[in-house]
mmCIF file of C-alpha atoms in Angstrom:
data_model
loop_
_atom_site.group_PDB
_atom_site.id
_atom_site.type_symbol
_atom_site.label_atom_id
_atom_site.label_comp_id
_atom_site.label_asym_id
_atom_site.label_seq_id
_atom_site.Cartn_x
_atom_site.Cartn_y
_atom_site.Cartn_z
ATOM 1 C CA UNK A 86 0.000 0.000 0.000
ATOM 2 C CA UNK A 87 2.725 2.592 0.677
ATOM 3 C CA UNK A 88 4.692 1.365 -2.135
ATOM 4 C CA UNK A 89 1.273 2.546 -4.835
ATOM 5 C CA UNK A 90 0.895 5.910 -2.740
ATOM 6 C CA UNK A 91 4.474 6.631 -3.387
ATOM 7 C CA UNK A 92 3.890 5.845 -7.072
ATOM 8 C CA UNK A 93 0.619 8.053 -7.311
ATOM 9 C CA UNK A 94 2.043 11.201 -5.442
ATOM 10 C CA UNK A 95 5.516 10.903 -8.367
ATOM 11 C CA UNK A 96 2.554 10.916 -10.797
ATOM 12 C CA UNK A 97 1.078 14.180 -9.290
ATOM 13 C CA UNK A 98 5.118 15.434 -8.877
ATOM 14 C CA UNK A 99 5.034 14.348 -13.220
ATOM 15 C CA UNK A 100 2.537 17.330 -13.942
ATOM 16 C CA UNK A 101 3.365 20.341 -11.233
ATOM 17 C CA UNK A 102 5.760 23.115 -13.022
ATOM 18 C CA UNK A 103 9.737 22.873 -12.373
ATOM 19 C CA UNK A 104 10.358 24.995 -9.813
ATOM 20 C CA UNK A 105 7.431 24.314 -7.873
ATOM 21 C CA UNK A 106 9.003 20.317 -7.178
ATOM 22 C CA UNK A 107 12.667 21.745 -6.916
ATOM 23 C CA UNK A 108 10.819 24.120 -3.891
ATOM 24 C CA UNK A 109 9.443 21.224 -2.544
ATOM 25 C CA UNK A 110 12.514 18.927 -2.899
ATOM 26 C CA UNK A 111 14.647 21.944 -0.954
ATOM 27 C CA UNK A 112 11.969 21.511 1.775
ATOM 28 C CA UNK A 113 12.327 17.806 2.425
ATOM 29 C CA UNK A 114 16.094 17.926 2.176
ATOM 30 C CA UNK A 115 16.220 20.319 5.120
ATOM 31 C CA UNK A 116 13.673 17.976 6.994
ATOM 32 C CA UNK A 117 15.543 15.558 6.228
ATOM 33 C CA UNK A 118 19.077 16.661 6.906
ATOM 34 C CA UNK A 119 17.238 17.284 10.190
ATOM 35 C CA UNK A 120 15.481 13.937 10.999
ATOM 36 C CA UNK A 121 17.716 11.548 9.483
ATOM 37 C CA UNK A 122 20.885 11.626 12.065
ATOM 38 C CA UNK A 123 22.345 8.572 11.221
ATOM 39 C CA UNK A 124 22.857 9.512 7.536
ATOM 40 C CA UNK A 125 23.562 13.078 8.404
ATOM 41 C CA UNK A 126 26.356 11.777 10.361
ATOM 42 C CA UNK A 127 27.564 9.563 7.740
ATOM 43 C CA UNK A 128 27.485 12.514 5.072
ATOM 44 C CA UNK A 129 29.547 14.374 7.691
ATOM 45 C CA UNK A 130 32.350 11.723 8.411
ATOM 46 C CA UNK A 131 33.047 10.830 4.770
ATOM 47 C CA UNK A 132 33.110 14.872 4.140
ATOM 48 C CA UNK A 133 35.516 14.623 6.905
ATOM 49 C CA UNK A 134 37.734 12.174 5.497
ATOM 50 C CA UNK A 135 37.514 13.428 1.894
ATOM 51 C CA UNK A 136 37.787 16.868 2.550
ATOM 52 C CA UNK A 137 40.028 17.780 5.617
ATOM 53 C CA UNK A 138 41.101 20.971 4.265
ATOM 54 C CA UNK A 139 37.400 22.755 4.455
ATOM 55 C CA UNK A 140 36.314 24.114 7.973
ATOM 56 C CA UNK A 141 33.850 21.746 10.075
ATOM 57 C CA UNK A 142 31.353 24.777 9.291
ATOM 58 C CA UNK A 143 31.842 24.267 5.191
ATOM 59 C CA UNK A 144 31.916 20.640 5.568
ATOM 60 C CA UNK A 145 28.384 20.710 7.188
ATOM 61 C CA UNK A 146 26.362 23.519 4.974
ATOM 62 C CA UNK A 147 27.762 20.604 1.834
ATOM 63 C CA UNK A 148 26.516 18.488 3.863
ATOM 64 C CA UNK A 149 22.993 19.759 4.288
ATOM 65 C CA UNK A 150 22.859 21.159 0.557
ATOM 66 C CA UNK A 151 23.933 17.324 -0.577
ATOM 67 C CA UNK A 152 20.586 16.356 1.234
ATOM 68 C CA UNK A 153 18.938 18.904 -0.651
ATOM 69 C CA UNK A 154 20.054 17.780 -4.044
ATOM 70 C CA UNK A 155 19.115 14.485 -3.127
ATOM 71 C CA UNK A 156 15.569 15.291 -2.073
ATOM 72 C CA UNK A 157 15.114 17.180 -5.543
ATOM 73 C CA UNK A 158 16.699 14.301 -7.937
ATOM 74 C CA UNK A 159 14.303 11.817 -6.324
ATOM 75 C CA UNK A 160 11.103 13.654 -6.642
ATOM 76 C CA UNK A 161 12.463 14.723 -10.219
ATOM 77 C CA UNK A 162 11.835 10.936 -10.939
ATOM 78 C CA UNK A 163 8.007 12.279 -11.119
ATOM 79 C CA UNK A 164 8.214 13.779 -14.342
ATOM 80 C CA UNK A 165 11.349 12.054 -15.722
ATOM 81 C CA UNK A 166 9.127 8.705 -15.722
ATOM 82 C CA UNK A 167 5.617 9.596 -16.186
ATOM 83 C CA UNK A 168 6.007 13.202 -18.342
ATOM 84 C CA UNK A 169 4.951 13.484 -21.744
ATOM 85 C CA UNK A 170 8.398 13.427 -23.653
ATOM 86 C CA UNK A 171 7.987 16.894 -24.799
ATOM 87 C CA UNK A 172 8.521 17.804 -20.921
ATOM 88 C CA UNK A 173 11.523 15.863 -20.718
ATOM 89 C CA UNK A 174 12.980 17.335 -24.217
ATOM 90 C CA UNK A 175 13.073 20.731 -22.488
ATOM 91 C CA UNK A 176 14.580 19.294 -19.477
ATOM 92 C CA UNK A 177 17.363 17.258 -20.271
ATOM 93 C CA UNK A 178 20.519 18.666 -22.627
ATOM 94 C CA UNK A 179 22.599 15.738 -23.794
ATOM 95 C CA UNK A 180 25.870 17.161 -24.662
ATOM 96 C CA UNK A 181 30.207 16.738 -24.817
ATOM 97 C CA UNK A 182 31.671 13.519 -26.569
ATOM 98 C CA UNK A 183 28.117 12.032 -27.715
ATOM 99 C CA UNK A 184 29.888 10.399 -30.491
ATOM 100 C CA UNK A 185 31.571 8.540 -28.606
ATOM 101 C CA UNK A 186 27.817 6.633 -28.239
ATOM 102 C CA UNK A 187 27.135 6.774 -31.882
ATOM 103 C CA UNK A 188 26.630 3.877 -34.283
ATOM 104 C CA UNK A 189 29.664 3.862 -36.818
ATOM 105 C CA UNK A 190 29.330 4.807 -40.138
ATOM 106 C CA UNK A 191 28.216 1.671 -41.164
ATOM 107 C CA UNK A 192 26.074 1.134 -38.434
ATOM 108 C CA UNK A 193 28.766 -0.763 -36.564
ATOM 109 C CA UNK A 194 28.463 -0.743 -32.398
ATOM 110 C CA UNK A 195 31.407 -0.483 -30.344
ATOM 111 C CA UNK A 196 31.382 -2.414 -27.296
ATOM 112 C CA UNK A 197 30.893 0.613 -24.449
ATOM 113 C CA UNK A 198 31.190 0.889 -20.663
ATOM 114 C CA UNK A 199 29.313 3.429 -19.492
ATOM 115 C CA UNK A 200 31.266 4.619 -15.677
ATOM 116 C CA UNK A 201 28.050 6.166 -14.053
ATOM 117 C CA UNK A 202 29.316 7.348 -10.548
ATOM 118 C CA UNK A 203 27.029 7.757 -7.495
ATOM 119 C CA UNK A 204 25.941 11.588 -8.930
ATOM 120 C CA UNK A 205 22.426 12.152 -7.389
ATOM 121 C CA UNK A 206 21.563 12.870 -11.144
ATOM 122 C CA UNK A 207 22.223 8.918 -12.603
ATOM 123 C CA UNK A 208 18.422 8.416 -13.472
ATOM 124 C CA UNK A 209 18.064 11.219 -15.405
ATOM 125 C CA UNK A 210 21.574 9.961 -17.236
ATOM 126 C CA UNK A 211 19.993 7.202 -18.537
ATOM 127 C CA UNK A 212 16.568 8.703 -19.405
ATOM 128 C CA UNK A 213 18.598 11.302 -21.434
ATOM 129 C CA UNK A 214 20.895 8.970 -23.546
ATOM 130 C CA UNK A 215 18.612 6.122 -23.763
ATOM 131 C CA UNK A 216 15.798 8.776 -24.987
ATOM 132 C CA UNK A 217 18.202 10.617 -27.908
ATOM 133 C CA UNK A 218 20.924 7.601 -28.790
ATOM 134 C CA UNK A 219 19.872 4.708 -30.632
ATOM 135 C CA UNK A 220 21.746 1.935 -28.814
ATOM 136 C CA UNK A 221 21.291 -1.085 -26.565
ATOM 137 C CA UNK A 222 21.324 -0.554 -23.043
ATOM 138 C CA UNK A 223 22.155 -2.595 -20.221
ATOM 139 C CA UNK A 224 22.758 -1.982 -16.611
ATOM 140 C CA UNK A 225 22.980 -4.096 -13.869
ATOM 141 C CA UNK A 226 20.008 -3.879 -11.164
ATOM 142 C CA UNK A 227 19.501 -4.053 -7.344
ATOM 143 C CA UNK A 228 15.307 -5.196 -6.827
ATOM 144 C CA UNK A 229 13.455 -3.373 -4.534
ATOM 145 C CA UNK A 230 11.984 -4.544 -1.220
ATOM 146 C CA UNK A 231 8.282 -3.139 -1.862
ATOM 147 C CA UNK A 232 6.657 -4.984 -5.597
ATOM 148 C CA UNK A 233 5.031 -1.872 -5.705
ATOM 149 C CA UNK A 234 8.507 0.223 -5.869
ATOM 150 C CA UNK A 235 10.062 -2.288 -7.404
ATOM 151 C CA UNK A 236 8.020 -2.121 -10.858
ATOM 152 C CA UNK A 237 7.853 1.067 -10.972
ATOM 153 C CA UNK A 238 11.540 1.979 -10.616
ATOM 154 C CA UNK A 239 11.876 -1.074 -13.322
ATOM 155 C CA UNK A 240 9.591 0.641 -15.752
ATOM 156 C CA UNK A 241 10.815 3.919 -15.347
ATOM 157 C CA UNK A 242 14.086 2.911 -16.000
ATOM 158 C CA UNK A 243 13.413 1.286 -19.155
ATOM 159 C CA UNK A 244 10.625 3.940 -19.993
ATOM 160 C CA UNK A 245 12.729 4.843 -23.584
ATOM 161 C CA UNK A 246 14.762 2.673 -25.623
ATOM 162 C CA UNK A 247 16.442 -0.620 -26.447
ATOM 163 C CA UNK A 248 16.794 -1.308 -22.565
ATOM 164 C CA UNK A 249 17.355 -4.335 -20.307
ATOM 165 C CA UNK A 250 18.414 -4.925 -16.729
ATOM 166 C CA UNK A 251 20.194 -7.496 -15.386
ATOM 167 C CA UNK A 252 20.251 -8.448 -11.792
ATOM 168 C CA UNK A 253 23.392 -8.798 -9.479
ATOM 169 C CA UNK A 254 23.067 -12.745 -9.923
ATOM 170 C CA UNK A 255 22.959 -12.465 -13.730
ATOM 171 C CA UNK A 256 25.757 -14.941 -14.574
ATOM 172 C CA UNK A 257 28.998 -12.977 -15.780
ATOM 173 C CA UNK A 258 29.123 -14.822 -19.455
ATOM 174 C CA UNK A 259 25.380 -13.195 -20.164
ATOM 175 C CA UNK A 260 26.408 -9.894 -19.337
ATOM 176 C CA UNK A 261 29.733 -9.496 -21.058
ATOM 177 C CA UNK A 262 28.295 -11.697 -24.134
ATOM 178 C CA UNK A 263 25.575 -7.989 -24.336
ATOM 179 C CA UNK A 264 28.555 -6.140 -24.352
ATOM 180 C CA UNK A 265 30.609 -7.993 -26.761
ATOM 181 C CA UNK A 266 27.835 -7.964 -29.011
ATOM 182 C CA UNK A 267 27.627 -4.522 -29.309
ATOM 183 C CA UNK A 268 25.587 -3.276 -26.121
ATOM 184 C CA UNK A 269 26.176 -0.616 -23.645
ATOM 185 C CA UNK A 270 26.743 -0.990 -20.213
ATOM 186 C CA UNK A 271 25.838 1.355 -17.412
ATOM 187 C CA UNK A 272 28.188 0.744 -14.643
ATOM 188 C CA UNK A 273 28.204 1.862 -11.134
ATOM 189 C CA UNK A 274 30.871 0.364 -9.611
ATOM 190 C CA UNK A 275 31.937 3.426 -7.079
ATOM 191 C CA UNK A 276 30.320 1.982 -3.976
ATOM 192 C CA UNK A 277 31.311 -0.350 -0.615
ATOM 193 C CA UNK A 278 30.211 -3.604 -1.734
ATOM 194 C CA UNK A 279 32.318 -5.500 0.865
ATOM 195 C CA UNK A 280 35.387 -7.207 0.861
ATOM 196 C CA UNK A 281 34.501 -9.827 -1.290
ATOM 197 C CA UNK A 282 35.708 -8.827 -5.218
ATOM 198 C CA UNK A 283 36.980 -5.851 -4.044
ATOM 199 C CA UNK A 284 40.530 -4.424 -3.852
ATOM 200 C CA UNK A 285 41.760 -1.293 -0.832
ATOM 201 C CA UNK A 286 43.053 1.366 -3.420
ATOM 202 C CA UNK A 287 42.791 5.281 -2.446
ATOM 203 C CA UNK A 288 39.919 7.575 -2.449
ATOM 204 C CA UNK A 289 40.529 11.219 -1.789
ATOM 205 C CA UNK A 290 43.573 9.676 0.043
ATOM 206 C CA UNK A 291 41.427 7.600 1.992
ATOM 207 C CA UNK A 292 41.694 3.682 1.625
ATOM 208 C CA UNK A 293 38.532 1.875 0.225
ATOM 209 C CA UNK A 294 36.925 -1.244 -0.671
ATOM 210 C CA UNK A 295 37.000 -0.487 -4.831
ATOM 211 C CA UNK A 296 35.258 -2.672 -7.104
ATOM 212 C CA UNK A 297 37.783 -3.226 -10.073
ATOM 213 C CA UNK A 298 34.827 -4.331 -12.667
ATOM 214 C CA UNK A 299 35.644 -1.320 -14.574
ATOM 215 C CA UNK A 300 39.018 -2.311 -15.638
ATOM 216 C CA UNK A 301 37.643 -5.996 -15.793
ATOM 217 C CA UNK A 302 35.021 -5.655 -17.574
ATOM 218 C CA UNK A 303 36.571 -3.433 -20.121
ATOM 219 C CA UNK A 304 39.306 -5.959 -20.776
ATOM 220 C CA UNK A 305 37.136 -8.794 -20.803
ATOM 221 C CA UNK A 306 33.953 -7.181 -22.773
ATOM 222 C CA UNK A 307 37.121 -5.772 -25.133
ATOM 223 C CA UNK A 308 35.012 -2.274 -24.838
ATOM 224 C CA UNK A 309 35.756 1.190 -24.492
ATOM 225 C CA UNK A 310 35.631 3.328 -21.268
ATOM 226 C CA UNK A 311 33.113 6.457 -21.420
ATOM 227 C CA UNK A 312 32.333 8.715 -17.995
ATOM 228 C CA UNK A 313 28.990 10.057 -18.207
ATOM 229 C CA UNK A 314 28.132 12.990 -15.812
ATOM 230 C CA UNK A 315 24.544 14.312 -14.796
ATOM 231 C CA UNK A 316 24.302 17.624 -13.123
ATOM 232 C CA UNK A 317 21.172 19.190 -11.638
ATOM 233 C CA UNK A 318 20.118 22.554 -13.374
ATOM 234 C CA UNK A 319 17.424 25.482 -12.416
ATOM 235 C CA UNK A 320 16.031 24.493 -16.278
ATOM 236 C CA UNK A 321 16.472 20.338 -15.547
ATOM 237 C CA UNK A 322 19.750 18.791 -16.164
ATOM 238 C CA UNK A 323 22.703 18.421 -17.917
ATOM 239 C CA UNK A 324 24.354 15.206 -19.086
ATOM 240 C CA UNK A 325 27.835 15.210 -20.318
ATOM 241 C CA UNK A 326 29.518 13.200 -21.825
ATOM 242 C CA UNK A 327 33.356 12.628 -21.899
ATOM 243 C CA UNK A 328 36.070 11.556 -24.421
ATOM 244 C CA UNK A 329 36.442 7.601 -24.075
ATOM 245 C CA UNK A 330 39.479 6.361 -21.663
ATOM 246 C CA UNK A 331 42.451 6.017 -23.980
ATOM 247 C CA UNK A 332 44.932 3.113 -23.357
ATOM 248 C CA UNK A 333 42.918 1.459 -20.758
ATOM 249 C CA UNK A 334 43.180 -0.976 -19.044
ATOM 250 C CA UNK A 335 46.450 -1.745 -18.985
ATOM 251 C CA UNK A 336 48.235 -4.822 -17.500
ATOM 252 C CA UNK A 337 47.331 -4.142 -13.628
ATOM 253 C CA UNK A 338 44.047 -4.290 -12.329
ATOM 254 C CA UNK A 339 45.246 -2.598 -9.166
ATOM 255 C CA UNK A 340 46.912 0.270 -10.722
ATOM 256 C CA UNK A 341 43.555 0.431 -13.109
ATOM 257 C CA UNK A 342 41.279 0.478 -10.413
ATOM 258 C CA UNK A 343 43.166 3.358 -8.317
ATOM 259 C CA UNK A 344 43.133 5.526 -11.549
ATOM 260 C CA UNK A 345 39.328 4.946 -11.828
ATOM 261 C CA UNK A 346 38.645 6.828 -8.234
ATOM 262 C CA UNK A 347 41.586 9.122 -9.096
ATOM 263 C CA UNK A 348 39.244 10.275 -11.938
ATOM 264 C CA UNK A 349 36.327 10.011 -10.174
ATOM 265 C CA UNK A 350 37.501 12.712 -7.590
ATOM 266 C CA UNK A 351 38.055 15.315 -10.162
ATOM 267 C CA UNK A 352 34.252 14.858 -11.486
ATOM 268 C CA UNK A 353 33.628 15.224 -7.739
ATOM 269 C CA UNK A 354 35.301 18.010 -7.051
ATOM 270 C CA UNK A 355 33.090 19.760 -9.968
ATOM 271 C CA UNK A 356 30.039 19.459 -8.116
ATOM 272 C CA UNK A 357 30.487 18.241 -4.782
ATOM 273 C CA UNK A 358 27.070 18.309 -3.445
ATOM 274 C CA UNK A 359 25.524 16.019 -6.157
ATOM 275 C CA UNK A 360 27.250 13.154 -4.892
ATOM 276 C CA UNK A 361 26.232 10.651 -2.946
ATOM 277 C CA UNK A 362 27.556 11.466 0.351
ATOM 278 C CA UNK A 363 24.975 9.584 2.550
ATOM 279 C CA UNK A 364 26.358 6.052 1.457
ATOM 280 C CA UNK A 365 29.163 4.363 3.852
ATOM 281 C CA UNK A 366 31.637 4.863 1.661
ATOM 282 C CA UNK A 367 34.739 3.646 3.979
ATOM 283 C CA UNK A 368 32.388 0.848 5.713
ATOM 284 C CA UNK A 369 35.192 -2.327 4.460
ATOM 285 C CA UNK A 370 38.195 -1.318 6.321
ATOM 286 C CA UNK A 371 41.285 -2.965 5.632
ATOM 287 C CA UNK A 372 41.994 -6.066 8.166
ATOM 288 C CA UNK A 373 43.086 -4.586 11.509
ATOM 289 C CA UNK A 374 41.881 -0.897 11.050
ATOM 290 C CA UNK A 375 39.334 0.408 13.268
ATOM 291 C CA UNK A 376 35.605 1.520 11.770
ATOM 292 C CA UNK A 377 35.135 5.132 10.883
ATOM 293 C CA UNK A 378 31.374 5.695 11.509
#
């Protein structure tokens, strides 16, 4: 039941103006920076950690504003899966190294990763390039606890496009075999999944539990690297795409996987607030080092 009242008040969210859900989405993400202590205070350690330079004071206004942005990318869902697509035309800009997502010449389709990091802004990503490219689209997805929630983050998800979602115990051959064959993969491999698979390489200096299934999958998929980066706008968003990686991977997974985050801190550092703060980044600690939160 609270799972279809959710999904009827994002319908109601789908036909209010712009500014008048960005208003309310600045209002619940100061009731929630206020209510939710627990993931305040895990915003505020991994600001901590990332950012030592900035005063406690700067650390916690990003802090609170990365609440904000949060609040207003998830009631954004509203319109970006149940607006008319002339709404969402207006909205979303698609822009940078979009040839890099292009069928060749001859209608040829290079094998892609797509690195999505944790920006606040990765739904409207792939409503934007799945709506204006003419591709196959994969990504790899967690299910929801609610059936309610669950279909309707499926469906909105694969509201445009060739698109398909695989879940986490999709066997590694059928996954890689969609990329091979000229699919697209979104990948968001910038979170604490535990130990297991993962590999302790830096992050803003800090060690974490890294996924390497960028480098890996690039390698074994034989596919090209391409960062994708949503930002939230007054007007809707922005999605930017970046030149491919060039001569990667190389020959070490480790070295691979510490250049990945190395990268992904300078698209942080662009927009700070729009990532996703309120996850426990630094959770996996390395065998014999205490907890941080």
């Amino acid at each position: 039941m609270i799972g279809r009242m959710w999904v009827m008040f994002m319908r109601v969210m789908a036909v209010l103006p712009l500014s008048w859900v960005r208003a309310l989405g600045w209002l619940l993400g100061q009731a929630l920076f206020l209510l939710l202590g627990g993931r305040r205070r895990i915003a505020e350690t991994n600001l901590r950690l990332c950012f030592p330079d900035r005063s406690p004071a700067a650390r916690r206004a990003l802090a609170r504003q990365t609440f904000v942005v949060f609040a207003q990318t998830w009631l954004d869902r509203g319109w970006l899966w149940h607006a008319p697509r002339r709404v969402l035309e207006r909205r979303l800009v698609l822009q940078g190294a979009v040839h890099e997502l292009q069928p060749g010449p001859q209608g040829e389709e290079t094998p892609t990763i797509l690195f999505c990091p944790h920006f606040y802004g990765l739904d409207a990503a792939a409503t934007t390039i799945s709506m204006q490219v003419v591709r196959r689209w994969f990504s790899i997805y967690s299910s929801q606890s609610d059936p309610a929630l669950d279909r309707w983050v499926r469906e909105g998800r694969l509201r445009f496009g060739d698109s398909k979602v695989f879940t986490r115990t999709t066997g590694m051959k059928t996954i890689l075999s969609a990329v091979r064959d000229g699919g697209v993969l979104y990948l968001l491999p910038d979170m604490d999944f535990g130990p297991q698979d993962s590999v302790f390489v830096p992050f803003y200096g800090v060690t974490a539990a890294t996924l390497p299934s960028v480098p890996r999958f690039a390698r074994l998929g034989r596919a090209k690297v391409v960062p994708v980066l949503p930002r939230l706008t007054p007007t809707g968003y922005t999605v930017d795409i970046l030149p491919s990686w060039q001569d990667f991977p190389s020959d070490d997974v480790l070295a691979d996987t510490a250049l990945v985050n190395r990268r992904l801190e300078g698209y942080i550092d662009t927009m700070p607030a729009q990532y996703y703060w309120v996850h426990k980044r630094f959770k996996t600690r390395p065998e014999g080092e205490p907890g941080v939160y």
